[in-house]
Amino acid sequence: MKNKFKIATFNLWKDCGEFPSRIEKIGDYLTKLDCICFQEDYHSDSFNSSDTINKTLNMQKYTLEIRKKNRDGILSSSNLTILSKIKPSKIDKLIFDKDGEDERGALIVEIEYNEKIY
């Protein structure tokens, strides 16, 4: 359908499962979406899940880096990330228990598309 804004959210499961090979395949399945929200977007000095996915999609990227800690001996974070074909009109973030054991967050993005706000 024309003029539809297609948005989805996915939990990338940090570095669990068949990682990183499963991450390298994900972008091929998301090409018809306009905006994608990722939970547990793994980031370390040597690998970033959303960057790997975005090589296929070439969207604008917005990330909230949270939950930085050692995972299997590698310092990494488990981020919230949004990839979007349309530049957001507003971006904000909330972080709870910053730098604490239970650090959590929210990435708030407002996108205007066809005179509607998402």
XYZ file of C-alpha atoms in Angstrom, residues 10-23 26 38-44 47-50 53 66-72 76-80 104:
40
model
C 13.311 -6.413 17.107
C 15.275 -7.782 20.024
C 18.741 -8.654 18.654
C 19.680 -10.763 21.716
C 23.082 -9.109 22.237
C 25.749 -11.740 21.483
C 23.568 -14.812 22.141
C 22.772 -17.679 19.785
C 24.541 -18.055 16.451
C 26.301 -14.722 16.835
C 27.525 -12.928 14.730
C 26.426 -14.976 11.690
C 22.704 -14.447 12.405
C 23.231 -10.660 12.571
C 19.069 -9.903 9.254
C 16.396 -2.554 17.979
C 16.730 -3.742 21.562
C 19.956 -5.341 22.811
C 21.993 -3.945 19.905
C 25.433 -5.387 20.699
C 28.377 -2.999 20.420
C 32.067 -3.649 21.138
C 31.620 -5.612 16.225
C 28.400 -3.604 16.119
C 25.135 -5.384 15.283
C 23.203 -2.371 13.946
C 22.627 -4.694 9.538
C 23.469 1.501 27.739
C 24.357 -1.515 29.884
C 28.109 -1.458 29.268
C 29.827 -4.460 30.850
C 32.090 -7.434 30.206
C 30.392 -10.195 28.224
C 32.544 -13.264 27.689
C 30.427 -4.271 25.236
C 27.127 -2.442 25.507
C 23.571 -3.595 24.863
C 22.127 -0.536 23.128
C 18.792 0.746 21.950
C 17.886 0.593 31.610
